[in-house]
Coordinates of C-alpha atoms in Angstrom, one line a residue:
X440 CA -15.3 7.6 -38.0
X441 CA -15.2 5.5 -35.2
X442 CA -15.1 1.8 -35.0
X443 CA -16.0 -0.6 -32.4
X444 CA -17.1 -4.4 -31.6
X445 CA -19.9 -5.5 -29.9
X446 CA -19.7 -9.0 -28.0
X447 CA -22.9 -10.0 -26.8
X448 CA -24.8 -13.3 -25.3
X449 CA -28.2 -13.9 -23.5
X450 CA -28.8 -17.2 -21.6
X451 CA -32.1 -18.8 -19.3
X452 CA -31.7 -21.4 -17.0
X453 CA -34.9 -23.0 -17.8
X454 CA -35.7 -21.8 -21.4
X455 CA -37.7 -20.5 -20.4
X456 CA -36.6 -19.6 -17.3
X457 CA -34.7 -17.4 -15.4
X458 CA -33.0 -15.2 -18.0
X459 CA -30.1 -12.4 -18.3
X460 CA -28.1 -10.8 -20.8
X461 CA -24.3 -9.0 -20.6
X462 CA -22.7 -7.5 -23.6
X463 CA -19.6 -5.7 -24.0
X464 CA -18.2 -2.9 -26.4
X465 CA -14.9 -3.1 -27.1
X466 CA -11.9 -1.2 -29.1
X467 CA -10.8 -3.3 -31.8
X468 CA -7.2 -1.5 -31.7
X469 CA -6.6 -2.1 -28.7
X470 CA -9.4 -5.0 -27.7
X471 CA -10.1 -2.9 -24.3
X472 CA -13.1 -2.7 -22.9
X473 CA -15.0 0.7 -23.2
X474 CA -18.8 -0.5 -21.9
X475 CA -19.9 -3.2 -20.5
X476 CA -24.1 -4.3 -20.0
X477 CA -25.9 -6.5 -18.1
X478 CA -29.3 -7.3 -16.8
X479 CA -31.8 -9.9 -15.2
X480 CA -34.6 -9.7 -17.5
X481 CA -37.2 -12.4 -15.5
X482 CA -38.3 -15.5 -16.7
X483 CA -37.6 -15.6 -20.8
X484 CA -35.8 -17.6 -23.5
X485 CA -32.4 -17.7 -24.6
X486 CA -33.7 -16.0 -27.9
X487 CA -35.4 -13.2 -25.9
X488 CA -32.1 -12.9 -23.9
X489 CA -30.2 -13.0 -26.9
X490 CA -31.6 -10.0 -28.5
X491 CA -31.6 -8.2 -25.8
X492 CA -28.0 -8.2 -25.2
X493 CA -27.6 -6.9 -28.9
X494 CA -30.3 -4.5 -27.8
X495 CA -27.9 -3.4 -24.8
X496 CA -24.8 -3.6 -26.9
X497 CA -25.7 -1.5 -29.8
X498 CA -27.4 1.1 -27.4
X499 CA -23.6 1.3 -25.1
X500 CA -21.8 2.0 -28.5
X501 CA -24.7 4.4 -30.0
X502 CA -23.7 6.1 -26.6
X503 CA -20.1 6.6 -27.0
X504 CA -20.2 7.5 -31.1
X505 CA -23.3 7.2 -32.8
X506 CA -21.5 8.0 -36.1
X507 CA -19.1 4.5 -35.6
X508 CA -19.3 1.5 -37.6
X509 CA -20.0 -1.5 -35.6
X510 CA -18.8 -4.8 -35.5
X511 CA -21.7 -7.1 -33.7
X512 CA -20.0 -10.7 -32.8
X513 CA -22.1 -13.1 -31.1
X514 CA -22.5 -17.2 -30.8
X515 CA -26.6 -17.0 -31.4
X516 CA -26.6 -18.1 -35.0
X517 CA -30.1 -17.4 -35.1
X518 CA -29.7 -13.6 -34.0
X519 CA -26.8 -13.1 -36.7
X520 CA -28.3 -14.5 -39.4
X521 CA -31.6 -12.8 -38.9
X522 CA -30.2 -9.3 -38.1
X523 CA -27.9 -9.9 -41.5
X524 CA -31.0 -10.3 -43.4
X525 CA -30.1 -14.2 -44.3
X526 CA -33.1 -15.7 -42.3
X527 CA -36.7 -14.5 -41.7
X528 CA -37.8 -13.7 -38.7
X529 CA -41.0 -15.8 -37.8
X530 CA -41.5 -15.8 -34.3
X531 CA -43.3 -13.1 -32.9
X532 CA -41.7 -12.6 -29.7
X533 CA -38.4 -11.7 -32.2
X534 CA -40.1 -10.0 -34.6
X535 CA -40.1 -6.3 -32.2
X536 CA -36.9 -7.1 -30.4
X537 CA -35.0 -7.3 -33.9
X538 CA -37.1 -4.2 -35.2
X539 CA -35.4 -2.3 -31.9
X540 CA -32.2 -3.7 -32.8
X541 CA -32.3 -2.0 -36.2
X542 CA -33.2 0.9 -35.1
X543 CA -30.5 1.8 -33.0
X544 CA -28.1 2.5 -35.5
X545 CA -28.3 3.1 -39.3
X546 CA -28.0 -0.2 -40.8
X547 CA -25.2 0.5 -43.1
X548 CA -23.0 1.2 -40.1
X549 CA -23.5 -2.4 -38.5
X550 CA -22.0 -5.8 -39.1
X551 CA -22.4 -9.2 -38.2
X552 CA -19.9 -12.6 -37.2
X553 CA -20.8 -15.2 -35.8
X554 CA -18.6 -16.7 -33.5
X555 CA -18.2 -19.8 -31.9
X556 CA -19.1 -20.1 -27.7
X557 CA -15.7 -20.2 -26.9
X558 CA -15.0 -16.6 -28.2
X559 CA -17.5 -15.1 -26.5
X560 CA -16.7 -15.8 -22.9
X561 CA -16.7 -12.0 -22.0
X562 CA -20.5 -11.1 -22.3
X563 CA -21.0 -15.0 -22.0
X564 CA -19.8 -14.6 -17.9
X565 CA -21.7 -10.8 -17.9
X566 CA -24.9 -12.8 -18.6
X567 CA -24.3 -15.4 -16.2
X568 CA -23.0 -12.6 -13.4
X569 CA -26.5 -11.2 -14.3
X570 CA -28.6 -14.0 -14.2
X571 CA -26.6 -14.7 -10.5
X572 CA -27.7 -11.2 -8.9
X573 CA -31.3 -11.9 -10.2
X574 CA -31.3 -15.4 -8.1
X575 CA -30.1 -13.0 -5.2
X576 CA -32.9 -10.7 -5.8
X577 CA -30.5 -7.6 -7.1
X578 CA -29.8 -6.5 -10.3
X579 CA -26.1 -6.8 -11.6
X580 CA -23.5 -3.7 -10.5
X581 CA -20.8 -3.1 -12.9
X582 CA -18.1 -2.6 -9.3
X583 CA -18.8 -6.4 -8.9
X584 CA -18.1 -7.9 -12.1
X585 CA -15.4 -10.2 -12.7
X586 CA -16.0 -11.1 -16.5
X587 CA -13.2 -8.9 -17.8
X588 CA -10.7 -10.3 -15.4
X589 CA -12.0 -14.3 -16.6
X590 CA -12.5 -13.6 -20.2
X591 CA -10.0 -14.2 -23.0
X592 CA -8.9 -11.5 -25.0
X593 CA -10.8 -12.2 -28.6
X594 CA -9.1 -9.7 -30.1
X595 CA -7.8 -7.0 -31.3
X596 CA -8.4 -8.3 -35.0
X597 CA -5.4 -8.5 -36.7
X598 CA -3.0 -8.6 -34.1
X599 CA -1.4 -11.6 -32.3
X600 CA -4.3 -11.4 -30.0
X601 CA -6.5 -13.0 -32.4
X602 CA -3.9 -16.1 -32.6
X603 CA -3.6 -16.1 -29.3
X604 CA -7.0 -16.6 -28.5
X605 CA -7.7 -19.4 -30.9
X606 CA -5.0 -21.5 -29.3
X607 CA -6.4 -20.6 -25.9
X608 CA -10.0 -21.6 -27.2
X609 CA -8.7 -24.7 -28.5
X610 CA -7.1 -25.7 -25.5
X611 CA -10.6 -24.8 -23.1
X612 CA -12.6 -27.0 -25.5
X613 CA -10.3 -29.7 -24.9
X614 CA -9.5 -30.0 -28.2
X615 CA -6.2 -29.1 -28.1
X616 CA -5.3 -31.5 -25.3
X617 CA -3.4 -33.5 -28.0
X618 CA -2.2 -30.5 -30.5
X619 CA 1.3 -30.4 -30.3
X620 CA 1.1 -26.9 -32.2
X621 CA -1.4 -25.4 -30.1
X622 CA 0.4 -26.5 -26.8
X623 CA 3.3 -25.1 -28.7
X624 CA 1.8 -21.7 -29.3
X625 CA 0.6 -21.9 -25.7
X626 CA 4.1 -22.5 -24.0
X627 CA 6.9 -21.0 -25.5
X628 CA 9.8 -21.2 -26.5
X629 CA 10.5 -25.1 -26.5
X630 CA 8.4 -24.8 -29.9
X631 CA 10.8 -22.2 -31.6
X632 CA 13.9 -24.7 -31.9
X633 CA 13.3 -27.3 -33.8
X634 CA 9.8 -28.7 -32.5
X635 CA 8.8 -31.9 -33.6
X636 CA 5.6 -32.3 -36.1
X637 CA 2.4 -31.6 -34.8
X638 CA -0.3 -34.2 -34.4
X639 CA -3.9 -34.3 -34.4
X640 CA -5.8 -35.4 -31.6
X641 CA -9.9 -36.5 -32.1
X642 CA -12.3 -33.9 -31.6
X643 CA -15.7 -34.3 -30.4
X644 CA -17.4 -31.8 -32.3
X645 CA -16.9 -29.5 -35.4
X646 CA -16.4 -26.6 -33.2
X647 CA -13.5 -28.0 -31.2
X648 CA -11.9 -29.0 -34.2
X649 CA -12.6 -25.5 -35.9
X650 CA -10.8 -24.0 -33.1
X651 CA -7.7 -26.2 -33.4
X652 CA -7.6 -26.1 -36.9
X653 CA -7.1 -22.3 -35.7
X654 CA -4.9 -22.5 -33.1
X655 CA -2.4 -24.7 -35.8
X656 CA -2.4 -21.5 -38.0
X657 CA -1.7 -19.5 -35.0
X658 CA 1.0 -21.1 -34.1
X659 CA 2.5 -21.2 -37.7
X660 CA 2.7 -17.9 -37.4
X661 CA 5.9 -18.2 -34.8
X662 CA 7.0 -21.0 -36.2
X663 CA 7.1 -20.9 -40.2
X664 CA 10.2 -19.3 -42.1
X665 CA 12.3 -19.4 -39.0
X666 CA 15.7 -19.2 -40.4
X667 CA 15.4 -15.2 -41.5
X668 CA 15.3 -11.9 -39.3
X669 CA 13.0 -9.2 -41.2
X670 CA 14.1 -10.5 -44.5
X671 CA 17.3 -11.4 -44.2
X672 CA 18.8 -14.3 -45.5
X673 CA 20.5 -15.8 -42.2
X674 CA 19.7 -14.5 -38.8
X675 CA 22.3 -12.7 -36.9
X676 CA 23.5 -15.1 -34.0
X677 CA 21.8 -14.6 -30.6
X678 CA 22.6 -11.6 -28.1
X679 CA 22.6 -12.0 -24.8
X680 CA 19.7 -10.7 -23.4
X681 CA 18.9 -7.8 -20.9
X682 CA 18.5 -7.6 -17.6
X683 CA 15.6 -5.3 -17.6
X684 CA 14.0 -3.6 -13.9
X685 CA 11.0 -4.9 -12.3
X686 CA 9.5 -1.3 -11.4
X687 CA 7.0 1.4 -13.5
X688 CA 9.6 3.1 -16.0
X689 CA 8.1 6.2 -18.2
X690 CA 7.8 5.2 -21.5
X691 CA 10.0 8.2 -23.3
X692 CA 13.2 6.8 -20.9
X693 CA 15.7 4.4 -22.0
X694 CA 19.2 3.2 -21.2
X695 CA 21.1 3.0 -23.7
X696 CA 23.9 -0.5 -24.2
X697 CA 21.7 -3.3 -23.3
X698 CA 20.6 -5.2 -26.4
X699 CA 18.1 -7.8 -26.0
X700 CA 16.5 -10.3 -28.8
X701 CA 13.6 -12.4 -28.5
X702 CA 13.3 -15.9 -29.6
X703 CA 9.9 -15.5 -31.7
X704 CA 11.1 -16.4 -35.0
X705 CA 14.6 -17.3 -35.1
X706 CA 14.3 -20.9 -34.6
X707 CA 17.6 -23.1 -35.8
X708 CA 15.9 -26.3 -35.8
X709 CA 14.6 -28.5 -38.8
X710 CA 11.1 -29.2 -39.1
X711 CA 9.4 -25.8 -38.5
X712 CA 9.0 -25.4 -42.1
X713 CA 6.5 -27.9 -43.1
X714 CA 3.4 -29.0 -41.2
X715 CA 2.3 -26.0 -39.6
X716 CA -0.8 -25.5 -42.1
X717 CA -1.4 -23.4 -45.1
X718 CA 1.9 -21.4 -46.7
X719 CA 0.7 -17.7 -46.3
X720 CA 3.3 -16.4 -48.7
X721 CA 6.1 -13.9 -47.8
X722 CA 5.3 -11.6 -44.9
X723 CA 5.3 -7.8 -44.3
X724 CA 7.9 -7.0 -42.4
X725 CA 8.6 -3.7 -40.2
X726 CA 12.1 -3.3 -39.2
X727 CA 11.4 -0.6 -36.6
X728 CA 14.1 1.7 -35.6
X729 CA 14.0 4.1 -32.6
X730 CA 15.9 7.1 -33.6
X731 CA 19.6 8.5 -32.8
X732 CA 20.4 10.1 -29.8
X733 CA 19.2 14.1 -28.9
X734 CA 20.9 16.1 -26.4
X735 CA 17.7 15.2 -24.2
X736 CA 18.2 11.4 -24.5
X737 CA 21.3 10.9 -22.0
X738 CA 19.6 13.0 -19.2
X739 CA 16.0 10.5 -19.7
X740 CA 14.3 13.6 -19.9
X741 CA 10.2 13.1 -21.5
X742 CA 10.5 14.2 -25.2
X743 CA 7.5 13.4 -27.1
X744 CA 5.7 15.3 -30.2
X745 CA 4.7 18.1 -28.1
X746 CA 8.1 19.7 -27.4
X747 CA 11.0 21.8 -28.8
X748 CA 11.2 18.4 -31.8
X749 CA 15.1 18.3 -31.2
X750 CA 17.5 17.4 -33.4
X751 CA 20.1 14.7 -33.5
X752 CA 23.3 15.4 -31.1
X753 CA 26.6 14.6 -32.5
X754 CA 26.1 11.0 -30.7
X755 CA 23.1 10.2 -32.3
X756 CA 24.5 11.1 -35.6
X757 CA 27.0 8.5 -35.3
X758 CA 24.4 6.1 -34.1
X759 CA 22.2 6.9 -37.0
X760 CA 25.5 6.5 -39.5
X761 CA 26.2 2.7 -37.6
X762 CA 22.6 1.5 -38.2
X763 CA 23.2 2.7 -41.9
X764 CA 26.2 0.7 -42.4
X765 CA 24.1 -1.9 -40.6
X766 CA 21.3 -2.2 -42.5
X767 CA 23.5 -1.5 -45.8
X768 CA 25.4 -5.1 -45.3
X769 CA 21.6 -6.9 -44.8
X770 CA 20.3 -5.3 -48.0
X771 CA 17.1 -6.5 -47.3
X772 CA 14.8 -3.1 -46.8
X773 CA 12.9 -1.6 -49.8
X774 CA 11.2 1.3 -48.5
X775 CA 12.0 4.1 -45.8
X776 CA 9.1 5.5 -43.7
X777 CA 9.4 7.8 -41.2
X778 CA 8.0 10.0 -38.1
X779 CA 7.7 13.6 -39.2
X780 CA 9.5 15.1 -36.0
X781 CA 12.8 15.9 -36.5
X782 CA 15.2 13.4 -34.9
X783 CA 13.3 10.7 -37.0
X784 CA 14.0 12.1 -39.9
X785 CA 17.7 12.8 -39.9
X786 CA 18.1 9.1 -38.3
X787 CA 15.9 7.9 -41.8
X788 CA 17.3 10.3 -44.0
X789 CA 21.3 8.9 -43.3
X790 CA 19.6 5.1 -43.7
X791 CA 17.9 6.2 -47.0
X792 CA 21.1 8.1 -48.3
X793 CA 23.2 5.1 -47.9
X794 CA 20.2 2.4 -49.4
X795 CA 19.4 5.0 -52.4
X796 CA 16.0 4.7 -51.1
X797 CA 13.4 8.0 -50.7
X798 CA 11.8 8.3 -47.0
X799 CA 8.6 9.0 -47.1
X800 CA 6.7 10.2 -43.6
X801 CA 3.9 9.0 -41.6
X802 CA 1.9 11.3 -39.1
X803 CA 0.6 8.4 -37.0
X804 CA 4.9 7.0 -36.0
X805 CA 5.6 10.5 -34.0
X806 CA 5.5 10.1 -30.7
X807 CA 3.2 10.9 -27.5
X808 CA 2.8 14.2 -26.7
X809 CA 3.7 14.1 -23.2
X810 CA 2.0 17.5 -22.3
X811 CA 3.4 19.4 -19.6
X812 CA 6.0 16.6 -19.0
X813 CA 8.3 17.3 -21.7
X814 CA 11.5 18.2 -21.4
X815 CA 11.1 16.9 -17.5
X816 CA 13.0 13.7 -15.7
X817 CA 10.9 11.1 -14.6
X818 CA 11.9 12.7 -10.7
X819 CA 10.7 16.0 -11.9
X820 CA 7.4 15.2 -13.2
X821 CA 7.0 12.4 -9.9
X822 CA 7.6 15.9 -8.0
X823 CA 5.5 18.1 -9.7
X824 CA 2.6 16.4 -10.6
X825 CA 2.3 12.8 -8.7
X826 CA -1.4 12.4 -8.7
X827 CA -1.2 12.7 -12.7
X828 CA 2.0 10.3 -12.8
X829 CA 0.5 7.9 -10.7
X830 CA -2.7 8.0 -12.9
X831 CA -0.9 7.5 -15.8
X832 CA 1.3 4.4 -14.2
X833 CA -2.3 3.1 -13.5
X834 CA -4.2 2.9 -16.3
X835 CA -3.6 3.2 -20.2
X836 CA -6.7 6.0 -20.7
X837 CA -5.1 8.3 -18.1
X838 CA -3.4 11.5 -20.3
X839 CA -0.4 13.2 -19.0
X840 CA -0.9 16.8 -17.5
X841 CA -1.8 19.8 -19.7
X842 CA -3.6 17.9 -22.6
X843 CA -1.1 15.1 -23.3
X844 CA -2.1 11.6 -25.1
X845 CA -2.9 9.0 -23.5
X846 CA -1.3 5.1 -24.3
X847 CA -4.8 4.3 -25.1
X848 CA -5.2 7.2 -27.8
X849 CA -1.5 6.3 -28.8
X850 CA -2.4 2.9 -29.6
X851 CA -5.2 3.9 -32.0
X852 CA -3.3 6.3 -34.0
X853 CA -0.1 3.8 -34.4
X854 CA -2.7 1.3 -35.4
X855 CA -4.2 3.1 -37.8
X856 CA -0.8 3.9 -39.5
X857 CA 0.4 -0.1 -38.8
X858 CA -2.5 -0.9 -41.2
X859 CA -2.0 1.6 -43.7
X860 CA 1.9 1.0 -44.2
X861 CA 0.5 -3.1 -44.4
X862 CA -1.7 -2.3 -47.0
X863 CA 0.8 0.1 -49.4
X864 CA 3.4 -3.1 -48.4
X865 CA 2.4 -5.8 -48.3
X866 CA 5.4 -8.7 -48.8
X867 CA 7.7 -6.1 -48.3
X868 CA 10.0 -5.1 -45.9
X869 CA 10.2 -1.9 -44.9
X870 CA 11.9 0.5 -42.3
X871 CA 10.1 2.1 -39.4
X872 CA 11.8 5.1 -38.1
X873 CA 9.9 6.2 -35.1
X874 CA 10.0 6.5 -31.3
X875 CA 10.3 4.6 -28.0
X876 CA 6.2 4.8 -27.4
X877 CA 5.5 3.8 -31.1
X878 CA 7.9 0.8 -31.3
X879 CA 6.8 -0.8 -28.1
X880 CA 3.0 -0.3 -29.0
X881 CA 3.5 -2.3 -32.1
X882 CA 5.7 -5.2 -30.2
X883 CA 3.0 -5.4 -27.7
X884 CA -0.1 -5.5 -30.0
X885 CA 1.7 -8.3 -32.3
X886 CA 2.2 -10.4 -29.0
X887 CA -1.1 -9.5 -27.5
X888 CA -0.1 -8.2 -24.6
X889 CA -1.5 -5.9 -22.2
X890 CA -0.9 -2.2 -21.8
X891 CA 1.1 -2.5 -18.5
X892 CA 3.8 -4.2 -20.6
X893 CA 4.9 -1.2 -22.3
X894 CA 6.7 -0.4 -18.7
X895 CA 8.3 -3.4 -18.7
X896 CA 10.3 -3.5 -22.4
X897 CA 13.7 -1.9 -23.1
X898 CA 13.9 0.4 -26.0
X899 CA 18.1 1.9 -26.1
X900 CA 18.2 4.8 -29.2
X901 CA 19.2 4.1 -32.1
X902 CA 18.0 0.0 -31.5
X903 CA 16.2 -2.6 -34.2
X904 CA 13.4 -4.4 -33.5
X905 CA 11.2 -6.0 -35.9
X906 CA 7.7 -7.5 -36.5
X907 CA 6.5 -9.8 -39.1
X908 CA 2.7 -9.7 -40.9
X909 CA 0.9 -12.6 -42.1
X910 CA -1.8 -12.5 -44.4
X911 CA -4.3 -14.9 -41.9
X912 CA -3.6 -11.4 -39.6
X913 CA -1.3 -13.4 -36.9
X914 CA 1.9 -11.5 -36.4
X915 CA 5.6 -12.7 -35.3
X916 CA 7.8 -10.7 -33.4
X917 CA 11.7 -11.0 -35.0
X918 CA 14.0 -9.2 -33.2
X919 CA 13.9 -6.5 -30.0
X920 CA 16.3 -4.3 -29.4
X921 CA 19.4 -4.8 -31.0
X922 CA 22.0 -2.4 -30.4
X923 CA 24.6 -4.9 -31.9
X924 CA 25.2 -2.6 -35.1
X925 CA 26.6 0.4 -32.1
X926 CA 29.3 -1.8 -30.4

């Protein structure tokens, strides 16, 4: 069944007055955008507009899948504790509005959060854009919106997104201006090495200082239980880092010999430890390993999980026998989980053997099926078919030729299996043997970045990388590509 979140607002500039309404339906795997609604509705109140834009919101995601369960966020307290059932509904202009509401989809399918102002800035800015054409005289056009460009991501929930967002809302509220942790989360890495403690600065309202309170537990998740690397008791010292190319790479090539680590969560200083907010108890970790090397590997050619599911060369053996040895002398895995095409499996299976640990196998870690592409270089697929390439360099929805998957339908699926493997292990750490697209999908949704960023990483065969799960759903990414274990 599908899922999806609503975002929606309503605002008059007179209440009443001038009124208008945006709202916006968004993946919550990926937090993209999927519809977006807006309208001048005349002269009204912010109530009216209010409902309207639920009105709008739930009607956009009845029209993509009216069989998905819906997530309704919105900063009208009033609308979301009506629709829930908490409040009555005494006014009479919201009595029929919330009657349409209800019927647009069955009520067991629909939720309601409340969130504060600050998180809704995406239908917040359609409303306004809306209310703006109607002082033009025109009605708002979807080609001249700017709200998804201005609006901070809210999302996806449970990814590093969420964190993010908190520490950005905390910072726009102004206050964060004095939150050493949220300034921390904010800038980088001068936070990871031995940070001093954070302070509090005074907040005007309880909102402001809701949102910093978040935006400390954010950055706790970067911070906290520094001194280990997925589980192990002392973190490796630091490789040096790639140099990695500033062009569009396809996402199934890789170099291999450049090992690069990230700073997130390997911090030597004191002080991380303590004052960061609540302890959230040991983390899940997924120590993701992209498997060995196939005879396809060496020549970059496209090999997803809609080819000829090659085996391991006699290279990629080795490989898979090094990261065994490897992960042997951490002993710090305690389960083996792997994609069900082939190459993953031999790679796992030579890790399990030498751990005494089963592998089990998860549908969602194979890779894209690249369509048409596979078994093609980048050059031959650029020569073949460079409307589709280019499409596919430019947007995350676009498939490749003959039936392929798109990033966007890749995301979902890795997702879905991200959230399954946390919930069978939770406080454990466990070994991901998977692919290039799969590995980088999960890096990027724990830092909440955007799609475009999955050009831009370095993923070598046979290389570590490794993502830490809290329990308040902020994530910390460990370790990224390590090929240390091959030289």
């Amino acid at each position: 069944m599908p899922r999806f979140v609503v975002e929606a607002d309503g605002g008059s500039r007179g209440n009443p007055g001038p009124a208008g309404y945006g709202a916006v339906v968004l993946d919550p795997a990926t937090g993209e955008t999927l519809a977006e609604r807006a309208e001048f509705i005349g002269v009204a109140t912010n109530n009216v507009a209010e409902y309207k834009g639920l009105i709008a919101g739930l009607t956009a995601a009845r029209e993509l899948a009216p069989d998905a369960t819906v997530l309704v966020r919105m900063d009208s307290k009033l609308v979301v504790e009506q629709m829930s059932g908490r409040w009555k509904i005494k006014h009479p202009d919201m009595k029929p509005l919330a009657a349409q509401a209800a019927k647009i989809l069955p009520r067991a399918q629909v939720t309601y959060e409340w969130i504060p102002r600050e998180r809704n800035k995406h239908a917040d800015r359609l409303a306004n854009e809306a209310m703006d054409a109607g002082k033009r005289g025109e009605q708002w056009e979807p080609s001249r919106s700017t709200a998804f460009a201005a609006a901070p991501p809210a999302g996806p929930p449970g990814d590093a997104a969420k964190g993010a967002a908190a520490v950005r809302a905390a910072m726009a509220s102004g206050g964060g201006t004095g939150t050493r942790a949220a300034a921390a989360a904010g800038t980088g890495a001068d936070t990871l090495f031995g940070a001093t403690d954070a302070t509090d600065a005074p907040s005007g309202d309880a909102q402001a200082r809701a949102a910093e309170a978040a935006a400390v537990r954010a950055a706790s998740a970067v911070a906290r239980d520094t001194d280990t690397l997925f589980g192990a008791a002392e973190a490796p010292a630091e490789a040096p880092a790639a140099a990695d190319g500033t062009g569009p790479r396809p996402a199934a090539a890789s170099d291999g010999g450049h090992a690069t680590r990230t700073a997130a969560g390997t911090g030597t200083g004191t002080g991380t430890g303590t004052g960061w907010g609540p302890d959230m108890g040991q983390p899940a970790t997924f120590v993701l390993l992209r498997h060995g090397e196939t005879a396809l590997t060496p020549q970059k050619r496209f090999s997803g999980s809609g080819g000829t599911d090659p085996e391991l060369s006699p290279a990629g053996r080795r490989q898979a026998a090094a990261v065994a040895e490897a992960l042997a002398a951490r002993g710090t895995v305690q389960a083996v989980v792997s994609s069900p095409l082939r190459r993953c499996r031999e790679t796992a299976q030579a890790v399990a053997d030498r751990l005494g640990l089963p592998v089990a196998v998860e549908e969602g870690l194979r890779e894209t099926d690249f369509g048409a592409w596979e078994g093609l270089t980048f050059a031959e697929v650029r020569e073949r078919f460079p409307d589709d390439l280019q499409a596919w360099l430019d947007s995350p929805k676009a498939a490749p030729t003959g039936g392929g998957e798109s990033f966007t339908a890749v995301t979902r699926r890795v997702s879905a299996a991200r959230d399954r493997l946390l919930s069978a292990h939770a406080g454990r750490t466990v070994l991901l043997v998977t692919h290039v697209t799969p590995v980088k999908t999960l890096v990027r949704l724990a830092l909440g970045a955007p799609p475009e960023s999955l050009f831009k990483m370095e993923l070598s065969a046979a290389s570590l990388s490794a993502v830490a799960y809290y329990a308040d759903g902020n994530a910390s990414v460990r370790l990224l590509n390590d090929t240390s274990h091959l030289r």
